[in-house]
mmCIF file of N, CA and C in Angstrom:
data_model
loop_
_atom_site.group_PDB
_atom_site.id
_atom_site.type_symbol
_atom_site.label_atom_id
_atom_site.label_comp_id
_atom_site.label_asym_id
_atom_site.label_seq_id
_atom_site.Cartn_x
_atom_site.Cartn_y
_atom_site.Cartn_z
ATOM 1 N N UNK A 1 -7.765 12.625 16.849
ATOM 2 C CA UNK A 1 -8.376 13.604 15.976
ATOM 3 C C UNK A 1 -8.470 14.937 16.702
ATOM 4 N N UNK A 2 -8.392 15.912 15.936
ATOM 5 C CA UNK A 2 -8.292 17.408 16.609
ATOM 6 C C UNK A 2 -10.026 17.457 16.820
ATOM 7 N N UNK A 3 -10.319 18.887 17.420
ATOM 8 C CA UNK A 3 -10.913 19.440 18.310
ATOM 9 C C UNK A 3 -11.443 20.462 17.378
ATOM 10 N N UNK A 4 -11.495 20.948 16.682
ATOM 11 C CA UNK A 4 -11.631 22.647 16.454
ATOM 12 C C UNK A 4 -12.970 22.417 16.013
ATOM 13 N N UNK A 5 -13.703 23.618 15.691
ATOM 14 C CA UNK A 5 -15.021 23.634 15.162
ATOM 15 C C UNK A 5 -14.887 23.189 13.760
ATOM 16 N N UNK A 6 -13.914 23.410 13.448
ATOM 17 C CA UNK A 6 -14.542 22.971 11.741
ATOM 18 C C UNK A 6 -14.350 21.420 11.593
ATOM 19 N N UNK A 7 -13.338 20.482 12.440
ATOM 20 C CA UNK A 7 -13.417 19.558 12.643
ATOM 21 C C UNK A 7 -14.862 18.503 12.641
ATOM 22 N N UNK A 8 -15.493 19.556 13.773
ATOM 23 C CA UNK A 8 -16.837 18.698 14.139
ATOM 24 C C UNK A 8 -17.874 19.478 13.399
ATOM 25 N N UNK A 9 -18.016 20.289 12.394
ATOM 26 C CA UNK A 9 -18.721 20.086 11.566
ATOM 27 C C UNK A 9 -18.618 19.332 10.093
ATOM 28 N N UNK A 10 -17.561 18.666 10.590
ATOM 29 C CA UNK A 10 -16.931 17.866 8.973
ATOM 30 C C UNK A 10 -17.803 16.673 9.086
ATOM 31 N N UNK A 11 -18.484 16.297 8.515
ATOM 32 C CA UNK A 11 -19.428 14.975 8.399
ATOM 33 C C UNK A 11 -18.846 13.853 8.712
ATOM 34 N N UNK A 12 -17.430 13.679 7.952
ATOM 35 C CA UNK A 12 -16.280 12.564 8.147
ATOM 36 C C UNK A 12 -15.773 12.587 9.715
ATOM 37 N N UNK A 13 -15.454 13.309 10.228
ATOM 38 C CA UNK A 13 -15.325 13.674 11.467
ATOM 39 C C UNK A 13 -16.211 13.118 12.525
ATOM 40 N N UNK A 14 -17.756 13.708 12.366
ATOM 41 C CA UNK A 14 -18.643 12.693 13.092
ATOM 42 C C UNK A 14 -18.744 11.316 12.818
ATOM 43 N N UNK A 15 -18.651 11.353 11.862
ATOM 44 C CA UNK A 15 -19.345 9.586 11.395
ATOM 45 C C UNK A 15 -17.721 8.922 12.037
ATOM 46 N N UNK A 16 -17.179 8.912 11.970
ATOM 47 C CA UNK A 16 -15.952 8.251 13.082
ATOM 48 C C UNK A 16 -15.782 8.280 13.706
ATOM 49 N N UNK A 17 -16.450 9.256 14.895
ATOM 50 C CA UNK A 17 -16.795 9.430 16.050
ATOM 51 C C UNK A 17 -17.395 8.265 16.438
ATOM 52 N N UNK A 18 -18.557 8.383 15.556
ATOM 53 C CA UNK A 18 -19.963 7.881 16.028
ATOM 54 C C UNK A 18 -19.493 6.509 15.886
ATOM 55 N N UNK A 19 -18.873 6.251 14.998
ATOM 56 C CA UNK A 19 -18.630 4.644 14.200
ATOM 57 C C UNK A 19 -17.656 3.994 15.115
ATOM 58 N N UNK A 20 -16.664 4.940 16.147
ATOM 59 C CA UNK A 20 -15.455 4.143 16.537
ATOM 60 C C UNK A 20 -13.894 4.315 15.674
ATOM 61 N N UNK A 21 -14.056 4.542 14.991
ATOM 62 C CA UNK A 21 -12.664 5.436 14.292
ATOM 63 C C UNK A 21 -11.555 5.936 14.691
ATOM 64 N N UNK A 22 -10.327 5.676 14.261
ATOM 65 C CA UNK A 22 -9.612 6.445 15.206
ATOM 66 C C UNK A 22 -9.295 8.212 14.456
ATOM 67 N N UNK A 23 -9.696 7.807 12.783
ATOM 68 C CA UNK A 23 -9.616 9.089 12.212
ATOM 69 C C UNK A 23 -10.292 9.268 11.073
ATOM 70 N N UNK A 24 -11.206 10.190 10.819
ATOM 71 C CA UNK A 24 -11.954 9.955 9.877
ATOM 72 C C UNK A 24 -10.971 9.264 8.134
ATOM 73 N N UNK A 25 -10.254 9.343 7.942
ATOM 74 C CA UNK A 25 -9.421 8.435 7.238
ATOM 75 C C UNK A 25 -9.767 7.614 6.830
ATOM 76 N N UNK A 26 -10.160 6.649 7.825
ATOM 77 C CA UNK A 26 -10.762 5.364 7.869
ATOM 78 C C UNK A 26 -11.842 5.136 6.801
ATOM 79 N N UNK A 27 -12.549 6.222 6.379
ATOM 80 C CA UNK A 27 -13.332 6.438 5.167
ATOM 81 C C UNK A 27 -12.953 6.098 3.966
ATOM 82 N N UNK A 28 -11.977 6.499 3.931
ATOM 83 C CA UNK A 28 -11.127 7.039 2.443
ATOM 84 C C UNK A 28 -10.367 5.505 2.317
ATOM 85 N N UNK A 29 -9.711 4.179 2.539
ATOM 86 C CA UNK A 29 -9.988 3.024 2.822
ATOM 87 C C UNK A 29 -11.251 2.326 2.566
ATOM 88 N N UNK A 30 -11.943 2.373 3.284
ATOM 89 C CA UNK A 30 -13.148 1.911 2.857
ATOM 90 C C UNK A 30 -13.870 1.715 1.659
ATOM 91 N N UNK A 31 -13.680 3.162 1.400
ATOM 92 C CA UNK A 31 -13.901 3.580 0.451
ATOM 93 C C UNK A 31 -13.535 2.876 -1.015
ATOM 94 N N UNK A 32 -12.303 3.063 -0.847
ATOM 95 C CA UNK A 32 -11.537 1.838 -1.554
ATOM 96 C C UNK A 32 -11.767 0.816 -1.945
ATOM 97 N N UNK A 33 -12.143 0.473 -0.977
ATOM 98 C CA UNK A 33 -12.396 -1.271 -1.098
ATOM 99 C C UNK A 33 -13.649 -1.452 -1.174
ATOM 100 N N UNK A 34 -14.606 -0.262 -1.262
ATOM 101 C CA UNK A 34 -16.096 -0.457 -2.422
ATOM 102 C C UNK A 34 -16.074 -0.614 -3.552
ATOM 103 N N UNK A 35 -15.089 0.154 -3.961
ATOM 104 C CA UNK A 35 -14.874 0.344 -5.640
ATOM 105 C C UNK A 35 -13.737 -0.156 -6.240
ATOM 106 N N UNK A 36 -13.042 -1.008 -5.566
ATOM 107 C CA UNK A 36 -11.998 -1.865 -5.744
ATOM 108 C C UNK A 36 -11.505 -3.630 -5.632
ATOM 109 N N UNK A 37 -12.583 -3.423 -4.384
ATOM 110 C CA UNK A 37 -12.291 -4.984 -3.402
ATOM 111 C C UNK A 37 -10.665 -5.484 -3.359
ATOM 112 N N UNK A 38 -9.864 -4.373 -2.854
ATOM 113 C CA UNK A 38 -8.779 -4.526 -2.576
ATOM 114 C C UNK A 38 -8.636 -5.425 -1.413
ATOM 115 N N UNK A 39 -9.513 -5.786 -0.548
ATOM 116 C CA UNK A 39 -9.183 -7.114 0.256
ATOM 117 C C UNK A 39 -9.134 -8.255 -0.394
ATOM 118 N N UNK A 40 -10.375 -8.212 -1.141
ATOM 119 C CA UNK A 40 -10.200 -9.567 -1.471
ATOM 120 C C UNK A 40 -9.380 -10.637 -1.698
ATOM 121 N N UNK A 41 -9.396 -11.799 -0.571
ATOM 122 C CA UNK A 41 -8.313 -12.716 -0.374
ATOM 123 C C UNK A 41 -7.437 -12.826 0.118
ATOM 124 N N UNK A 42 -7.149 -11.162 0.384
ATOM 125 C CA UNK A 42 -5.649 -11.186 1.044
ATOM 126 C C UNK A 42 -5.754 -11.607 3.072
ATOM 127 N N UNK A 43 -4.615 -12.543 3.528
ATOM 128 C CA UNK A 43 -4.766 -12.251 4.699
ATOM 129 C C UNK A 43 -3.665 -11.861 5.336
ATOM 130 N N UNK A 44 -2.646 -11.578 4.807
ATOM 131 C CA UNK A 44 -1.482 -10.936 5.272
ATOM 132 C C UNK A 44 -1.193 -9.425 4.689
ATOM 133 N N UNK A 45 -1.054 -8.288 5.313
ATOM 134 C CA UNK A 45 -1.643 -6.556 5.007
ATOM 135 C C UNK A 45 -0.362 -6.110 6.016
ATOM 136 N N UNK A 46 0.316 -4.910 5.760
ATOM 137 C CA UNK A 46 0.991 -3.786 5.699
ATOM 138 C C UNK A 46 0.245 -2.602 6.184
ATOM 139 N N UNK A 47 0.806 -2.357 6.904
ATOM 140 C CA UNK A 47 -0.156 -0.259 7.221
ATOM 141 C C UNK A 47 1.179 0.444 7.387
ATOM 142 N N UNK A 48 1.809 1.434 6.537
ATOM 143 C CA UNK A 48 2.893 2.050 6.767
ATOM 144 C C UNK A 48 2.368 3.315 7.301
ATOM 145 N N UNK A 49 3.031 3.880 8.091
ATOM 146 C CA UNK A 49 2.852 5.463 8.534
ATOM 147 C C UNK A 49 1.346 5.076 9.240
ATOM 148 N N UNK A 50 1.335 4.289 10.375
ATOM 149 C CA UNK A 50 -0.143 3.782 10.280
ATOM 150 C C UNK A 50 -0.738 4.757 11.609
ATOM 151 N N UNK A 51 0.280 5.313 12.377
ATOM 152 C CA UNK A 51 -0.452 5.896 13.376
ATOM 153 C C UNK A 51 -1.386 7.072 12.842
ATOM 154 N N UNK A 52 -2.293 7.376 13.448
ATOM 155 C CA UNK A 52 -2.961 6.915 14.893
ATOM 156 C C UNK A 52 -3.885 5.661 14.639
ATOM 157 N N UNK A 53 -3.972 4.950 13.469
ATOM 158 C CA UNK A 53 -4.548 3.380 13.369
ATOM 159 C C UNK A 53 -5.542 3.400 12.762
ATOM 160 N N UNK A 54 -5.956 4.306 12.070
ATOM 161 C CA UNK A 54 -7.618 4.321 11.681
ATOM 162 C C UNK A 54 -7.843 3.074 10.515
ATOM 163 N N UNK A 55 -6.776 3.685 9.522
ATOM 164 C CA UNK A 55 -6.539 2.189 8.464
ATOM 165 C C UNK A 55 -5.942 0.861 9.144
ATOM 166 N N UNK A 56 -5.465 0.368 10.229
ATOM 167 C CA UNK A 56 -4.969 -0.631 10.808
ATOM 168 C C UNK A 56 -6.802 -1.198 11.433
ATOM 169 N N UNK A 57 -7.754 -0.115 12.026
ATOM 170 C CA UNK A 57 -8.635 -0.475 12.238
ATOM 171 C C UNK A 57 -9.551 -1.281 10.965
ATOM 172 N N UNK A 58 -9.503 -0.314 9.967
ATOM 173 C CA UNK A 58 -10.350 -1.447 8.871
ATOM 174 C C UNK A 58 -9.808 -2.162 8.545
ATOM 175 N N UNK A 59 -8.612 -2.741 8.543
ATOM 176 C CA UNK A 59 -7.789 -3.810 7.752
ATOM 177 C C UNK A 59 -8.610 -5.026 8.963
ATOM 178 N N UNK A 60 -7.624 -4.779 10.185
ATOM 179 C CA UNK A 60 -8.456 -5.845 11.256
ATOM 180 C C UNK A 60 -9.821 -5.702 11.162
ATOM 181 N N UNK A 61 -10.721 -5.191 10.741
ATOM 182 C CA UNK A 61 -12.066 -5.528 10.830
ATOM 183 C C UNK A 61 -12.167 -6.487 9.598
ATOM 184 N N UNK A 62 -11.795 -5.822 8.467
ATOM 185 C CA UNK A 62 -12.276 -6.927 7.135
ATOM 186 C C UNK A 62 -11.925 -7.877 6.872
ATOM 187 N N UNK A 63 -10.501 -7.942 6.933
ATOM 188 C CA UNK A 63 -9.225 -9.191 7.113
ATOM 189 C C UNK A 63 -9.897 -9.779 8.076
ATOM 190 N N UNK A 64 -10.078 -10.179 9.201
ATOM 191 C CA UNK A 64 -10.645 -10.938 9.899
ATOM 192 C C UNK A 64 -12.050 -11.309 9.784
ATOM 193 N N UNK A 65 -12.957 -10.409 9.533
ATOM 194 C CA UNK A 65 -14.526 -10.614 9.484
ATOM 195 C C UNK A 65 -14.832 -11.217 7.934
ATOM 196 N N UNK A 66 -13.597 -11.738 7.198
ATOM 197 C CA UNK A 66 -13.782 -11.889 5.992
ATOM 198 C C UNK A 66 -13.245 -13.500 6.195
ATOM 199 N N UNK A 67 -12.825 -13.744 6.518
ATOM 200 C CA UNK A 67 -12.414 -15.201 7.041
ATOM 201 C C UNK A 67 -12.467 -16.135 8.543
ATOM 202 N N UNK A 68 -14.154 -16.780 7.792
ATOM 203 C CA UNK A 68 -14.791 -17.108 9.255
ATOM 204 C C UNK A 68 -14.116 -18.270 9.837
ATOM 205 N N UNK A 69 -13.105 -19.857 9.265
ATOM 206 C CA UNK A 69 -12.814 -20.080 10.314
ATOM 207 C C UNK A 69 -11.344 -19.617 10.684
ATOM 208 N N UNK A 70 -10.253 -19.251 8.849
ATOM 209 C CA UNK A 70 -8.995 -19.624 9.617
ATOM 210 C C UNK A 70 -8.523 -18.133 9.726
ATOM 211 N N UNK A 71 -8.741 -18.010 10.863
ATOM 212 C CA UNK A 71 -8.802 -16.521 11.524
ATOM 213 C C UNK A 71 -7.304 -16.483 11.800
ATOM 214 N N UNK A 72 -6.394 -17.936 12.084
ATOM 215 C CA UNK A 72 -4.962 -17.744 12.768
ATOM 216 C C UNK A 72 -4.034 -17.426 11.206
ATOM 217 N N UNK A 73 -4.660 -17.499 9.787
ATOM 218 C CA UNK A 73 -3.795 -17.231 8.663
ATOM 219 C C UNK A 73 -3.755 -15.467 8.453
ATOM 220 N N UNK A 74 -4.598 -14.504 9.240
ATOM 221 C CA UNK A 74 -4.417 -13.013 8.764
ATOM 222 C C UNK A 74 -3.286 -12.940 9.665
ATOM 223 N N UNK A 75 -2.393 -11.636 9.215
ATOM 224 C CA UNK A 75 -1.067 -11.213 9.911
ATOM 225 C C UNK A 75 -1.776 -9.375 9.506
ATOM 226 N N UNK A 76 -1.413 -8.793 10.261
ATOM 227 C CA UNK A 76 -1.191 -7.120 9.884
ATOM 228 C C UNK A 76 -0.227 -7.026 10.848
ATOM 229 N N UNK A 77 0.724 -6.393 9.917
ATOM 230 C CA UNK A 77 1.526 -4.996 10.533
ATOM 231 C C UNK A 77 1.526 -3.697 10.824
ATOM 232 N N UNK A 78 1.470 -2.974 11.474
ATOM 233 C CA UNK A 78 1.155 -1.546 11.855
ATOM 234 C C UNK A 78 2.656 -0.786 12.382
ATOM 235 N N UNK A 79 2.999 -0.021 10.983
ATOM 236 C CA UNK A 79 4.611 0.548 11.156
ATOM 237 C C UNK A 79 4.097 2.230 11.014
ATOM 238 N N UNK A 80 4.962 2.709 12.364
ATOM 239 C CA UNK A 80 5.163 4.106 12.195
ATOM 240 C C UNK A 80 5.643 4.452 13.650
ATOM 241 N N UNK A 81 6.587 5.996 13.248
ATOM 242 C CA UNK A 81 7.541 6.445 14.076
ATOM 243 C C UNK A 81 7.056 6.821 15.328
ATOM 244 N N UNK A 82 5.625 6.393 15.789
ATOM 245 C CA UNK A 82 4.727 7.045 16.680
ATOM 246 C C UNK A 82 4.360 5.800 17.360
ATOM 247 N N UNK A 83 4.615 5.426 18.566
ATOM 248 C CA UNK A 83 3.702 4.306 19.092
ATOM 249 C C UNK A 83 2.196 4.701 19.261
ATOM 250 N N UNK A 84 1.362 3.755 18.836
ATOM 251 C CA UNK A 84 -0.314 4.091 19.097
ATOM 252 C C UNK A 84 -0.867 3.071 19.806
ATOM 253 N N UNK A 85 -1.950 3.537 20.572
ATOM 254 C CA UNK A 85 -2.761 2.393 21.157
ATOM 255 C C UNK A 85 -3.075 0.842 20.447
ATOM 256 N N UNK A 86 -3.218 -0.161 21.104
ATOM 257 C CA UNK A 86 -3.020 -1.488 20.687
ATOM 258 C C UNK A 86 -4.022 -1.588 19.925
ATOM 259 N N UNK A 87 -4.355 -2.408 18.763
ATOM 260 C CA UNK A 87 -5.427 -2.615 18.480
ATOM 261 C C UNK A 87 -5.653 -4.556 18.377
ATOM 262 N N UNK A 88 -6.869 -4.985 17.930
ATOM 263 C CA UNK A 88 -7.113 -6.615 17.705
ATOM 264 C C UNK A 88 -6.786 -6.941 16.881
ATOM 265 N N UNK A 89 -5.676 -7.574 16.630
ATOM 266 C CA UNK A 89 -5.112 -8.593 15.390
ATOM 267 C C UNK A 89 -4.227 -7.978 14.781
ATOM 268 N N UNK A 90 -4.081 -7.101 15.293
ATOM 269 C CA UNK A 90 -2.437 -5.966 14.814
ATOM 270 C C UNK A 90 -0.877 -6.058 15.256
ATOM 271 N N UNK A 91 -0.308 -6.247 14.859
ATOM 272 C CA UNK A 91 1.075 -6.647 15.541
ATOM 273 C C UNK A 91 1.499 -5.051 14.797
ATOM 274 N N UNK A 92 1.850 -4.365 15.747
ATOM 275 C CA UNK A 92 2.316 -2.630 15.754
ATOM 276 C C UNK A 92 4.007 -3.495 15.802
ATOM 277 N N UNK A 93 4.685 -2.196 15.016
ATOM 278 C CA UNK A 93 6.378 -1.990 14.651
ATOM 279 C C UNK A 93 6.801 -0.669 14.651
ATOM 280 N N UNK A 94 7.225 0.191 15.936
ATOM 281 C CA UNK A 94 7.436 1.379 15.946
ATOM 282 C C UNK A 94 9.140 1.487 15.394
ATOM 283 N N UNK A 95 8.791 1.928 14.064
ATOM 284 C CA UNK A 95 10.207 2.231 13.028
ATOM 285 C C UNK A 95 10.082 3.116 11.811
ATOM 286 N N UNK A 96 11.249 3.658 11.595
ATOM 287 C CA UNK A 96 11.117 4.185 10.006
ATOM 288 C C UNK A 96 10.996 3.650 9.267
ATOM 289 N N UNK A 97 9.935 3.894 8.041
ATOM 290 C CA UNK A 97 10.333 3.090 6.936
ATOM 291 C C UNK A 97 11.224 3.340 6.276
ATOM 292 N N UNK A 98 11.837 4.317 6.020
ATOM 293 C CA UNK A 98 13.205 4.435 5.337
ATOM 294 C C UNK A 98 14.298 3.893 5.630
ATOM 295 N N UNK A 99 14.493 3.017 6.951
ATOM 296 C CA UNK A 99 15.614 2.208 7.311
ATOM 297 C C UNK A 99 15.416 0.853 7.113
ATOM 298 N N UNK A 100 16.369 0.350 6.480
ATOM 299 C CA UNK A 100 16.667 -0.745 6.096
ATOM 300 C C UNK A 100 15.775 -1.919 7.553
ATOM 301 N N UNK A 101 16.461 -1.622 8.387
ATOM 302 C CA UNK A 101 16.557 -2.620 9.516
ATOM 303 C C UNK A 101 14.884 -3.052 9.432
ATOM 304 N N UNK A 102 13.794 -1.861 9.921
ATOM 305 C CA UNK A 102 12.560 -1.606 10.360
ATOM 306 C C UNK A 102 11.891 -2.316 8.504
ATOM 307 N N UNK A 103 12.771 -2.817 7.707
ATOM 308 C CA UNK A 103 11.908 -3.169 6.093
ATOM 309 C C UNK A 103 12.217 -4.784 6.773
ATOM 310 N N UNK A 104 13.422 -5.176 7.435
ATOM 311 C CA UNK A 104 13.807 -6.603 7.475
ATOM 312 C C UNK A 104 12.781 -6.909 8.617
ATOM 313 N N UNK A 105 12.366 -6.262 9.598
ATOM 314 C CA UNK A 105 11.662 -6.531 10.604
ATOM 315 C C UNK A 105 10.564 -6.891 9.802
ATOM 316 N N UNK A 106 9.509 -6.190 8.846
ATOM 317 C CA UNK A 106 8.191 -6.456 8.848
ATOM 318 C C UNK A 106 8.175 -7.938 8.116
ATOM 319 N N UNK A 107 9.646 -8.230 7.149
ATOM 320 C CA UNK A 107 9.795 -9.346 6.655
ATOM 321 C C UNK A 107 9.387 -10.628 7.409
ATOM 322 N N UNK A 108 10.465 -10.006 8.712
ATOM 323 C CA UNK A 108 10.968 -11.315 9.879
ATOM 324 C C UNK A 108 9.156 -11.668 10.275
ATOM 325 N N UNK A 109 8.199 -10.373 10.101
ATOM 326 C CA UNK A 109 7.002 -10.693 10.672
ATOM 327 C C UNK A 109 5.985 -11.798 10.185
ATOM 328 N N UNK A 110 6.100 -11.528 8.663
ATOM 329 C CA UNK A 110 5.604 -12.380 7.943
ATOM 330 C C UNK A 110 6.500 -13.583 7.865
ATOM 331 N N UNK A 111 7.771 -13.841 7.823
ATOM 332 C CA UNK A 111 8.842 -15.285 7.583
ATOM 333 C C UNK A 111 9.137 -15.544 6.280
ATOM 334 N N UNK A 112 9.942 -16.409 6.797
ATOM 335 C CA UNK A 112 10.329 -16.878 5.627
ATOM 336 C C UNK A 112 9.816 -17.094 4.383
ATOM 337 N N UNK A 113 9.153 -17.704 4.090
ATOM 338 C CA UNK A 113 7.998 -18.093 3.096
ATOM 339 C C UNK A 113 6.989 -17.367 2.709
ATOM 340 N N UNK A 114 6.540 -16.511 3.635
ATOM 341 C CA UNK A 114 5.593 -15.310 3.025
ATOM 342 C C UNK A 114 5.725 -14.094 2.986
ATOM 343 N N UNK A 115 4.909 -13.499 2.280
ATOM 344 C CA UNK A 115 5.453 -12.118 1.795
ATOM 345 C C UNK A 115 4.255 -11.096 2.008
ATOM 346 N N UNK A 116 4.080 -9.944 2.251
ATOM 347 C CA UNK A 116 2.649 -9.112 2.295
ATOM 348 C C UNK A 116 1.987 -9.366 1.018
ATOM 349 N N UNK A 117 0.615 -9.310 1.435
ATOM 350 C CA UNK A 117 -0.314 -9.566 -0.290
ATOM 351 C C UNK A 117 -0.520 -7.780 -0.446
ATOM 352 N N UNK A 118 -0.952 -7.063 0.778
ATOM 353 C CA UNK A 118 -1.402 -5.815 0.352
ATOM 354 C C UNK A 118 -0.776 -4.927 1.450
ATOM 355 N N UNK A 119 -0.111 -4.138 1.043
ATOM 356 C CA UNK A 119 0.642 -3.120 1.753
ATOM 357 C C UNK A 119 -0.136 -1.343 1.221
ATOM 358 N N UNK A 120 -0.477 -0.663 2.649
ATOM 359 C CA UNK A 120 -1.054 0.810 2.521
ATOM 360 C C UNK A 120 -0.477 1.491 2.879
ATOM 361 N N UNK A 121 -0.728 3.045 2.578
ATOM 362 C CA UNK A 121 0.755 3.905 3.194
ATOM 363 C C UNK A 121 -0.696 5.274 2.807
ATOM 364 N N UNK A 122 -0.927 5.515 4.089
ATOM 365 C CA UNK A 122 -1.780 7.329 3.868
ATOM 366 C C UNK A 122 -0.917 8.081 4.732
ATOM 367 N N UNK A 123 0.699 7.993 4.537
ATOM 368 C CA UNK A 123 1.683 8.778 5.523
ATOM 369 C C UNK A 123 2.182 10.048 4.481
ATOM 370 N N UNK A 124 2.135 11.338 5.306
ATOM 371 C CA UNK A 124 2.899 12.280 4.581
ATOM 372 C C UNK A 124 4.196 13.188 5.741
ATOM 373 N N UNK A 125 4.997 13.878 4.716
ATOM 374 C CA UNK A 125 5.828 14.142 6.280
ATOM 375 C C UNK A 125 5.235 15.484 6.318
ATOM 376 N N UNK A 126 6.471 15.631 7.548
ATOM 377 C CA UNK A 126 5.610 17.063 8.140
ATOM 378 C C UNK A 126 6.118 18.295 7.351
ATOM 379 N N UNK A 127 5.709 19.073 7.119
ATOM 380 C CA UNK A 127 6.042 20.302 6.246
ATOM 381 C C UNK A 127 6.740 20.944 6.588
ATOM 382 N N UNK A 128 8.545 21.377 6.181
ATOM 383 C CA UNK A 128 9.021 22.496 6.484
ATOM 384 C C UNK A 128 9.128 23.698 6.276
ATOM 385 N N UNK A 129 8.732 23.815 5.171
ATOM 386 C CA UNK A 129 8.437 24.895 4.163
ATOM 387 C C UNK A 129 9.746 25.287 3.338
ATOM 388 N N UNK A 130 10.412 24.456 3.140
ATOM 389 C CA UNK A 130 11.791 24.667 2.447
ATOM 390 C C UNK A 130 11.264 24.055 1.228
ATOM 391 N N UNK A 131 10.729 24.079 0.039
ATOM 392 C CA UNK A 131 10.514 23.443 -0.529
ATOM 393 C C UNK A 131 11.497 22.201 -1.569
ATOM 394 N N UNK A 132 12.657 22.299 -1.102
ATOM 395 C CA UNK A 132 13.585 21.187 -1.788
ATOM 396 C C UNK A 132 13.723 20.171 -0.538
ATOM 397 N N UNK A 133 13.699 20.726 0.684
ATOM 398 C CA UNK A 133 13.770 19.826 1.598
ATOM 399 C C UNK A 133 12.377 19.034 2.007
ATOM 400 N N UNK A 134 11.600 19.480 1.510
ATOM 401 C CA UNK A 134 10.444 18.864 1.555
ATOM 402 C C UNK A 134 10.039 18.109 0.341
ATOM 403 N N UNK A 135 10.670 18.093 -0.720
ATOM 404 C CA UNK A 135 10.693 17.201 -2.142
ATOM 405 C C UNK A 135 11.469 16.031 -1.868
ATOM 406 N N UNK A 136 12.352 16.221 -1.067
ATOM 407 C CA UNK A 136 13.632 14.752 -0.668
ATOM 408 C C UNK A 136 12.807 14.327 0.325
ATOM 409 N N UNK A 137 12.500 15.033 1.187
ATOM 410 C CA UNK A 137 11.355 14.004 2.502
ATOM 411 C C UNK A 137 10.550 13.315 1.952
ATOM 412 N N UNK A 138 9.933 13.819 0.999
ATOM 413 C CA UNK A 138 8.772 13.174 0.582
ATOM 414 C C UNK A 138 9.168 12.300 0.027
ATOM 415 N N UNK A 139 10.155 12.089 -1.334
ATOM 416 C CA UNK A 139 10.628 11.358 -2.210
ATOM 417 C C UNK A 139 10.953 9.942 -1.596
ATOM 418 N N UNK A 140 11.886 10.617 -0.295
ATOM 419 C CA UNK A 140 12.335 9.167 0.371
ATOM 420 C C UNK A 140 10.998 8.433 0.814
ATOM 421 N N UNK A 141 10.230 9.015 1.542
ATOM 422 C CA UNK A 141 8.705 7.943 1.650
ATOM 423 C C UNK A 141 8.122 7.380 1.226
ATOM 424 N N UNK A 142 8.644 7.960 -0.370
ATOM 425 C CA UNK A 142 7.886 7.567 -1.341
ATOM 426 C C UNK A 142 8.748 6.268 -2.099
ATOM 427 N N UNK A 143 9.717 5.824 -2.426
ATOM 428 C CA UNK A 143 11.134 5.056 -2.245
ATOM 429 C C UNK A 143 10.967 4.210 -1.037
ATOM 430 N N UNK A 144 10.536 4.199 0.489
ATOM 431 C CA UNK A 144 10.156 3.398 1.402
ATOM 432 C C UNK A 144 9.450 2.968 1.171
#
């Protein structure tokens, strides 16, 4: 997370500090799954574009703290072009999602027989300011 003053007067900003967060993000997830219960049940989860991990962090907290004994049935994946620090119960995949290969990998992760129940994506690309070249960047992420 950046540094600047307006950063640390952002409320979201502290409270992920304070909480352990890797980005206030991690809110906006959460969040989610107050008014959704998008976990519910699932123990195999997706994080696309996941660096720097903030959503890989709540997935491993709930996914796991949500299933007290069979803790060895959650799987998460954590895919993005950025390697990030390790986290608990995360199996990280530094790849594009737009390539074929890095879609067969997260497959190979889950196997044969299973498939992701819930896949997240809070990835955007980086801005060039061309605005057609930034409609196809996006598009393709959005297509990944």
């Amino acid at each position: 997370m950046g540094k600047t003053s307006k950063d640390k007067r952002d409320i979201y900003y502290r409270m992920a500090k304070e909480e352990g967060w890797r980005a206030r993000s991690a809110f906006k997830l959460i969040h989610l799954d107050e008014n959704f219960n998008i976990f519910e049940g699932v123990t195999r989860a997706v994080d696309l574009c996941a660096a720097p991990g903030s959503w890989s962090q709540v997935l491993s907290k709930k996914l796991y703290e949500s299933r007290d004994k069979d803790k060895d049935d959650v799987k998460i994946i954590a895919v993005d072009l950025q390697a990030m620090a390790p986290l608990p119960g995360v199996t990280q995949l530094q790849g594009d999602i737009t390539k074929l290969s890095t879609a067969q990998a997260i497959i190979e992760h889950f196997g044969n027989d299973q498939r992701a129940q819930l896949v997240i994506c809070d990835g955007a690309p980086d801005v060039t300011g061309l605005h057609d070249i930034d409609e196809y960047i996006q598009s393709q992420l959005l297509l990944a």
